[in-house]
Short mmCIF file of C-alpha atoms (C1' of nucleotides) and ligand atoms in Angstrom, two decimals:
data_model
loop_
_atom_site.label_atom_id
_atom_site.label_comp_id
_atom_site.label_asym_id
_atom_site.label_seq_id
_atom_site.Cartn_x
_atom_site.Cartn_y
_atom_site.Cartn_z
CA MET A 271 -37.95 232.11 147.66
CA ASN A 272 -40.35 229.82 149.43
CA MET A 273 -43.18 231.28 147.39
CA HIS A 274 -41.49 230.44 144.13
CA SER A 275 -40.66 226.85 144.96
CA THR A 276 -44.21 226.13 146.07
CA LYS A 277 -45.78 227.72 143.05
CA GLN A 278 -44.61 224.96 140.74
CA THR A 279 -46.04 222.34 143.13
CA ASP A 280 -49.29 224.24 143.42
CA ILE A 281 -49.81 224.04 139.69
CA GLN A 282 -49.03 220.34 139.77
CA ILE A 283 -51.50 219.76 142.61
CA ASP A 284 -54.19 221.71 140.84
CA HIS A 285 -53.65 219.70 137.71
CA ILE A 286 -53.87 216.34 139.45
CA LEU A 287 -57.16 217.24 141.12
CA LYS A 288 -58.80 218.73 138.03
CA HIS A 289 -57.54 215.93 135.85
CA ASN A 290 -59.39 213.54 138.14
CA GLN A 291 -62.57 215.62 138.21
CA LEU A 292 -62.21 216.48 141.85
CA SER A 293 -63.04 219.84 143.31
CA VAL A 294 -59.99 221.69 144.47
CA THR A 295 -60.28 222.01 148.23
CA ASP A 296 -57.88 222.94 151.00
CA SER A 297 -57.69 219.47 152.47
CA ARG A 298 -57.08 217.74 149.18
CA LYS A 299 -54.45 220.28 148.23
CA LYS A 300 -52.68 219.95 151.56
CA ILE A 301 -52.68 216.15 151.58
CA LEU A 302 -51.47 215.98 147.99
CA GLU A 303 -48.74 218.43 148.93
CA LEU A 304 -47.65 216.14 151.74
CA PHE A 305 -47.37 213.24 149.34
CA LEU A 306 -45.39 215.29 146.84
CA GLN A 307 -43.00 216.57 149.49
CA SER A 308 -42.53 213.27 151.28
CA ASN A 309 -39.96 210.96 149.79
CA GLY A 310 -41.63 207.96 151.38
CA ALA A 311 -45.09 206.56 151.75
CA LEU A 312 -47.49 207.87 154.37
CA ALA A 313 -49.78 206.10 156.78
CA HIS A 314 -53.09 207.60 157.72
CA GLY A 315 -51.64 208.50 161.10
CA ASP A 316 -48.69 210.33 159.54
CA ILE A 317 -51.05 212.56 157.62
CA GLU A 318 -53.13 213.30 160.68
CA LYS A 319 -50.01 214.34 162.56
CA LYS A 320 -48.62 216.44 159.75
CA THR A 321 -51.84 218.30 159.16
CA GLY A 322 -52.27 218.90 162.88
CA GLU A 323 -55.55 220.50 163.80
CA LYS A 324 -56.04 221.69 160.28
CA PHE A 325 -58.56 219.05 159.21
CA ASP A 326 -60.91 216.60 160.80
CA ARG A 327 -59.83 212.97 160.97
CA VAL A 328 -62.88 212.05 158.95
CA THR A 329 -61.77 214.32 156.14
CA VAL A 330 -58.41 212.58 155.99
CA TYR A 331 -60.12 209.19 155.74
CA ARG A 332 -62.41 210.38 153.00
CA THR A 333 -59.67 212.13 151.08
CA LEU A 334 -57.49 209.02 151.04
CA GLN A 335 -60.50 207.00 149.98
CA VAL A 336 -61.21 209.32 147.06
CA PHE A 337 -57.55 209.42 146.03
CA MET A 338 -57.52 205.63 146.05
CA GLU A 339 -60.67 205.40 143.93
CA LYS A 340 -59.24 207.83 141.41
CA GLY A 341 -55.93 206.02 141.23
CA ILE A 342 -53.98 208.99 142.53
CA ILE A 343 -52.41 206.92 145.29
CA HIS A 344 -51.82 203.22 145.88
CA THR A 345 -51.54 201.17 149.07
CA ILE A 346 -48.59 199.28 150.44
CA PRO A 347 -49.54 196.43 152.75
CA THR A 348 -47.55 196.17 155.95
CA ALA A 349 -47.24 193.73 158.81
CA ASP A 350 -48.01 196.39 161.41
CA ASN A 351 -51.63 197.00 160.54
CA ALA A 352 -50.93 200.46 159.23
CA VAL A 353 -51.30 200.51 155.46
CA ARG A 354 -49.10 203.08 153.76
CA TYR A 355 -50.12 205.22 150.81
CA ALA A 356 -47.96 206.60 148.04
CA LEU A 357 -48.49 208.59 144.87
CA CYS A 358 -49.08 206.69 141.68
CA LYS A 359 -47.35 207.53 138.46
CA ASP A 360 -49.34 209.51 135.91
CA GLU A 361 -50.31 206.45 133.93
CA CYS A 362 -52.52 205.09 136.69
CA THR A 363 -56.26 205.44 136.17
CA GLU A 364 -59.35 204.72 138.19
CA GLY A 365 -59.50 201.02 137.47
CA HIS A 366 -56.02 200.23 136.27
CA HIS A 367 -52.86 200.65 138.26
CA HIS A 368 -49.36 200.40 136.87
CA ASP A 369 -47.39 200.18 140.06
CA ASN A 370 -45.75 196.83 139.83
CA HIS A 371 -42.65 198.06 141.59
CA VAL A 372 -40.97 196.86 144.75
CA HIS A 373 -41.50 198.59 148.09
CA PHE A 374 -38.86 198.92 150.75
CA VAL A 375 -39.59 199.29 154.46
CA CYS A 376 -36.65 200.50 156.54
CA ASN A 377 -36.42 198.97 160.00
CA ALA A 378 -34.23 201.84 161.18
CA CYS A 379 -36.01 205.04 160.13
CA GLY A 380 -39.38 203.38 159.53
CA ASN A 381 -39.69 204.91 156.08
CA THR A 382 -41.54 203.09 153.33
CA ILE A 383 -40.12 203.81 149.90
CA CYS A 384 -41.36 203.11 146.38
CA LEU A 385 -38.50 201.65 144.36
CA GLU A 386 -40.07 202.71 141.09
CA GLU A 387 -37.14 201.41 139.08
CA VAL A 388 -37.21 197.92 140.58
CA HIS A 389 -39.85 195.81 138.89
CA VAL A 390 -41.58 192.94 140.68
CA PRO A 391 -40.17 189.73 139.21
CA GLU A 392 -42.43 187.16 137.62
CA VAL A 393 -43.42 184.12 139.63
CA LYS A 394 -44.89 180.83 138.51
CA LEU A 395 -47.93 179.75 140.53
CA PRO A 396 -49.37 176.26 140.94
CA LYS A 397 -52.07 175.14 138.49
CA GLY A 398 -55.40 176.87 139.02
CA PHE A 399 -54.17 180.07 140.64
CA GLN A 400 -55.01 183.12 138.54
CA PRO A 401 -53.00 186.19 139.60
CA THR A 402 -54.17 189.73 139.02
CA GLU A 403 -51.78 191.69 141.21
CA VAL A 404 -48.43 191.09 142.86
CA GLN A 405 -47.00 192.95 145.82
CA MET A 406 -43.37 192.70 146.87
CA ILE A 407 -42.29 194.27 150.13
CA VAL A 408 -38.65 194.16 151.12
CA SER A 409 -37.66 195.19 154.62
CA GLY A 410 -34.20 195.97 155.91
CA ILE A 411 -31.93 199.00 156.10
CA CYS A 412 -32.47 201.79 153.60
CA LYS A 413 -29.91 203.82 151.70
CA GLU A 414 -30.09 206.73 154.12
CA CYS A 415 -29.71 204.69 157.30
CA HIS A 416 -26.97 202.50 155.96
CA MET B 3 -64.40 158.30 164.44
CA ASN B 4 -64.23 161.95 165.27
CA MET B 5 -62.46 161.10 168.51
CA HIS B 6 -59.78 159.19 166.68
CA SER B 7 -59.06 161.82 164.09
CA THR B 8 -58.74 164.48 166.75
CA LYS B 9 -56.49 162.40 168.94
CA GLN B 10 -53.65 162.62 166.46
CA THR B 11 -54.01 166.39 166.25
CA ASP B 12 -54.14 166.67 170.03
CA ILE B 13 -50.75 165.00 170.30
CA GLN B 14 -49.40 167.34 167.65
CA ILE B 15 -50.76 170.39 169.45
CA ASP B 16 -49.35 169.23 172.74
CA HIS B 17 -45.97 168.70 171.15
CA ILE B 18 -45.84 172.14 169.57
CA LEU B 19 -46.64 173.85 172.84
CA LYS B 20 -44.24 171.82 174.98
CA HIS B 21 -41.52 172.06 172.38
CA ASN B 22 -41.78 175.83 172.69
CA GLN B 23 -41.81 175.80 176.50
CA LEU B 24 -45.35 177.04 176.71
CA SER B 25 -47.85 175.82 179.25
CA VAL B 26 -50.61 173.81 177.68
CA THR B 27 -53.82 175.75 178.15
CA ASP B 28 -57.28 175.52 176.66
CA SER B 29 -57.01 178.73 174.67
CA ARG B 30 -53.65 177.86 173.17
CA LYS B 31 -54.81 174.38 172.29
CA LYS B 32 -57.98 175.66 170.69
CA ILE B 33 -56.27 178.37 168.66
CA LEU B 34 -53.56 176.00 167.48
CA GLU B 35 -56.28 173.56 166.51
CA LEU B 36 -57.94 176.25 164.41
CA PHE B 37 -54.69 176.88 162.57
CA LEU B 38 -54.12 173.19 161.96
CA GLN B 39 -57.65 172.66 160.68
CA SER B 40 -57.79 175.79 158.54
CA ASN B 41 -56.27 175.48 155.10
CA GLY B 42 -55.72 179.22 154.92
CA ALA B 43 -54.34 181.96 157.10
CA LEU B 44 -56.42 183.50 159.87
CA ALA B 45 -56.94 187.10 160.90
CA HIS B 46 -57.40 188.01 164.52
CA GLY B 47 -61.08 188.57 163.81
CA ASP B 48 -61.51 185.11 162.29
CA ILE B 49 -60.19 183.51 165.44
CA GLU B 50 -62.47 185.57 167.63
CA LYS B 51 -65.46 184.50 165.59
CA LYS B 52 -64.47 180.84 165.49
CA THR B 53 -63.85 180.62 169.22
CA GLY B 54 -67.09 182.43 169.95
CA GLU B 55 -67.60 183.23 173.61
CA LYS B 56 -65.03 180.68 174.61
CA PHE B 57 -62.17 183.11 175.30
CA ASP B 58 -61.70 186.74 176.01
CA ARG B 59 -60.53 188.95 173.17
CA VAL B 60 -57.48 189.84 175.19
CA THR B 61 -56.49 186.21 175.44
CA VAL B 62 -56.61 185.87 171.67
CA TYR B 63 -54.35 188.90 171.28
CA ARG B 64 -51.89 187.57 173.81
CA THR B 65 -51.92 184.07 172.40
CA LEU B 66 -51.14 185.29 168.90
CA GLN B 67 -48.40 187.48 170.33
CA VAL B 68 -46.78 184.54 172.12
CA PHE B 69 -47.09 182.30 169.07
CA MET B 70 -45.38 184.99 167.03
CA GLU B 71 -42.54 185.38 169.51
CA LYS B 72 -41.97 181.64 169.57
CA GLY B 73 -41.99 181.37 165.79
CA ILE B 74 -45.04 179.12 165.76
CA ILE B 75 -46.88 181.42 163.38
CA HIS B 76 -45.90 184.13 160.92
CA THR B 77 -47.71 187.20 159.64
CA ILE B 78 -48.90 187.99 156.16
CA PRO B 79 -49.29 191.71 155.48
CA THR B 80 -52.46 192.76 153.73
CA ALA B 81 -53.85 195.90 152.20
CA ASP B 82 -57.02 195.77 154.29
CA ASN B 83 -55.48 196.50 157.67
CA ALA B 84 -56.12 192.98 158.93
CA VAL B 85 -52.86 191.05 159.19
CA ARG B 86 -53.27 187.30 158.67
CA TYR B 87 -51.44 184.63 160.62
CA ALA B 88 -50.39 181.17 159.49
CA LEU B 89 -48.47 178.27 160.94
CA CYS B 90 -44.76 178.14 160.37
CA LYS B 91 -42.98 175.03 159.30
CA ASP B 92 -41.13 173.11 161.99
CA GLU B 93 -37.77 174.61 161.15
CA CYS B 94 -38.82 178.07 162.33
CA THR B 95 -37.44 179.16 165.68
CA GLU B 96 -37.83 182.15 167.95
CA GLY B 97 -35.46 184.41 166.08
CA HIS B 98 -35.18 182.82 162.71
CA HIS B 99 -38.01 182.24 160.29
CA HIS B 100 -37.79 180.16 157.16
CA ASP B 101 -40.96 181.19 155.44
CA ASN B 102 -39.74 182.78 152.28
CA HIS B 103 -42.69 181.49 150.36
CA VAL B 104 -45.30 183.31 148.34
CA HIS B 105 -48.74 184.12 149.76
CA PHE B 106 -51.92 184.14 147.75
CA VAL B 107 -54.98 186.19 148.60
CA CYS B 108 -58.16 185.16 146.79
CA ASN B 109 -60.46 188.02 145.81
CA ALA B 110 -63.39 185.61 145.51
CA CYS B 111 -63.41 183.56 148.73
CA GLY B 112 -61.17 185.91 150.66
CA ASN B 113 -58.85 183.11 151.71
CA THR B 114 -55.17 183.73 152.25
CA ILE B 115 -53.03 180.74 151.39
CA CYS B 116 -49.38 179.90 152.01
CA LEU B 117 -47.87 178.59 148.81
CA GLU B 118 -45.12 176.76 150.66
CA GLU B 119 -43.72 175.31 147.46
CA VAL B 120 -43.40 178.64 145.68
CA HIS B 121 -40.25 180.43 146.75
CA VAL B 122 -39.94 184.20 146.70
CA PRO B 123 -37.69 185.09 143.77
CA GLU B 124 -34.51 187.08 144.26
CA VAL B 125 -34.56 190.78 143.49
CA LYS B 126 -31.73 193.20 142.92
CA LEU B 127 -32.02 196.41 144.91
CA PRO B 128 -30.39 199.78 144.26
CA LYS B 129 -27.02 200.47 145.89
CA GLY B 130 -27.24 200.99 149.65
CA PHE B 131 -30.38 199.04 150.36
CA GLN B 132 -29.72 196.10 152.69
CA PRO B 133 -32.60 193.59 152.64
CA THR B 134 -33.34 191.28 155.55
CA GLU B 135 -36.77 189.98 154.63
CA VAL B 136 -38.89 189.78 151.49
CA GLN B 137 -42.64 189.38 151.34
CA MET B 138 -44.50 188.54 148.17
CA ILE B 139 -48.28 188.66 148.13
CA VAL B 140 -50.15 187.65 145.02
CA SER B 141 -53.85 188.35 144.76
CA GLY B 142 -56.31 186.95 142.27
CA ILE B 143 -58.52 183.87 142.01
CA CYS B 144 -57.51 180.77 143.91
CA LYS B 145 -57.58 177.17 142.79
CA GLU B 146 -60.90 176.46 144.53
CA CYS B 147 -62.75 179.47 143.18
CA HIS B 148 -61.47 179.11 139.67
"C1'" DA C 130 -51.27 163.65 195.87
"C1'" DA C 131 -51.04 167.89 198.22
"C1'" DA C 132 -48.75 172.17 198.67
"C1'" DT C 133 -46.07 175.66 196.56
"C1'" DT C 134 -44.65 178.42 192.73
"C1'" DA C 135 -45.07 180.20 188.24
"C1'" DT C 136 -47.85 181.31 184.47
"C1'" DT C 137 -52.05 182.49 182.21
"C1'" DT C 138 -56.69 184.26 181.99
"C1'" DG C 139 -60.71 187.34 182.30
"C1'" DC C 140 -62.37 191.54 183.69
"C1'" DA C 141 -62.53 196.40 183.79
"C1'" DA C 142 -61.30 200.52 182.21
"C1'" DC C 143 -59.14 202.77 178.68
"C1'" DA C 144 -57.10 204.53 174.18
"C1'" DA C 145 -56.92 204.49 169.38
"C1'" DA C 146 -58.82 203.66 164.89
"C1'" DG C 147 -62.51 203.70 161.76
"C1'" DT C 148 -67.65 204.60 160.23
"C1'" DT C 149 -72.07 207.12 159.26
"C1'" DG C 150 -75.70 210.78 158.81
"C1'" DC C 151 -76.46 215.27 158.35
"C1'" DA C 152 -76.39 220.43 158.45
"C1'" DG C 153 -73.50 224.11 157.17
"C1'" DA C 154 -69.51 225.65 154.35
"C1'" DA C 155 -66.96 225.79 150.32
"C1'" DT C 156 -66.59 224.92 145.36
"C1'" DA C 157 -68.26 224.70 140.76
"C1'" DT C 158 -71.66 225.95 137.35
"C1'" DT C 159 -75.02 228.81 135.14
"C1'" DA D 186 -74.34 237.06 141.48
"C1'" DA D 187 -77.44 233.30 142.14
"C1'" DT D 188 -78.01 228.45 142.08
"C1'" DA D 189 -76.65 223.77 142.14
"C1'" DT D 190 -73.31 220.54 143.52
"C1'" DT D 191 -69.88 218.75 146.31
"C1'" DC D 192 -67.20 218.63 150.41
"C1'" DT D 193 -66.25 219.29 155.37
"C1'" DG D 194 -66.74 219.17 160.36
"C1'" DC D 195 -69.23 217.65 164.09
"C1'" DA D 196 -71.46 214.33 166.87
"C1'" DA D 197 -72.38 209.96 168.01
"C1'" DC D 198 -71.14 205.49 167.46
"C1'" DT D 199 -68.68 200.81 166.54
"C1'" DT D 200 -64.65 198.25 166.26
"C1'" DT D 201 -60.03 197.24 167.38
"C1'" DG D 202 -56.17 197.13 170.36
"C1'" DT D 203 -53.77 197.98 175.19
"C1'" DT D 204 -52.74 197.67 180.23
"C1'" DG D 205 -52.96 196.49 185.29
"C1'" DC D 206 -54.40 193.41 188.42
"C1'" DA D 207 -56.79 189.70 191.00
"C1'" DA D 208 -58.45 185.11 190.41
"C1'" DA D 209 -57.82 180.78 188.01
"C1'" DT D 210 -55.13 177.37 185.97
"C1'" DA D 211 -50.92 174.80 185.00
"C1'" DA D 212 -46.30 173.23 186.26
"C1'" DT D 213 -43.13 171.96 189.80
"C1'" DT D 214 -41.66 170.48 194.13
"C1'" DT D 215 -42.04 168.08 198.30
MN1 MN E 586 -45.23 202.42 145.33
MN1 MN E 587 -47.00 181.53 154.95
ZN1 ZN E 588 -34.00 204.13 156.80
ZN1 ZN E 589 -60.78 181.50 146.52
#
DNA sequence: AAATTATTTGCAACAAAGTTGCAGAATATT
DNA sequence: AATATTCTGCAACTTTGTTGCAAATAATTT
């Protein structure tokens, strides 16, 4: 039963990598799998822990870097100097991201969650400021911890 | 003329420190001075560079930590793993911050600016999510670089 | 203003996080 | 199956952040 449930994910993982012209390697598969399984965003450290001794730290760095470049994941800035990463929706491409959604950081469980359905509201800037991207990070208590 | 212009700032610096029950030391004075002079936010690294050999790295860490605890400065999360710090308005106290303003990060000059006059808009979260703080970071081209 | 007390600093010694070049391994292509 | 391409792990290194403690500095008391 475990074999069946993973199979569907495996196909998905394979597709994401090939679609982005990346060779399908163990580390990339495993890290993508982690993102797909996780309901929240992951910090570099989280991935290192979850992969254990499986891969070198350097490989994790480089994999995240490549995923970023390809638009497979996006970053979520945090106040604790530990940027989180989360999967992008399909529409995201190398240059152009479509993730103008709000992020929630739970102060209880520490989870960082993409609120895909909550759009970042517009904001009027003073004369001369030309915005290209807007990040909105809400912290508090998440649904689970409430 | 330089001596006069600094005198006013010196009084201000002294007041901030005493008002927060902090002993008035060279490092604290110097770092506060940097914040007052700078029109943008400062990363830990910026401060280290600007103070040169004057203080130990550890002192800079501890000073920023104390300023944070006292509500003298606030953090601005960034995607580059280098949290920026900026002065709080007077109304901020140890526990309670009043800095619900938008921050702007310029992709040209790299400056991070507090847009004190631009308030963070309200946002409606899904059921169960209890917000306590909202951060909004806009990146693009700033007024100066435009 | 000198002595006492309390606080802060710098140093040393670490730990953790991130970077780079390169040879060998794994993947993709022919 | 052979070759070309890409990726990974290792080593060696730099940068960033942490902690304990003695000496230095600042605040308080006499
Ligand atoms: Mn997201
Ligand atoms: Mn600010
Ligand atoms: Zn939670
Ligand atoms: Zn600028």
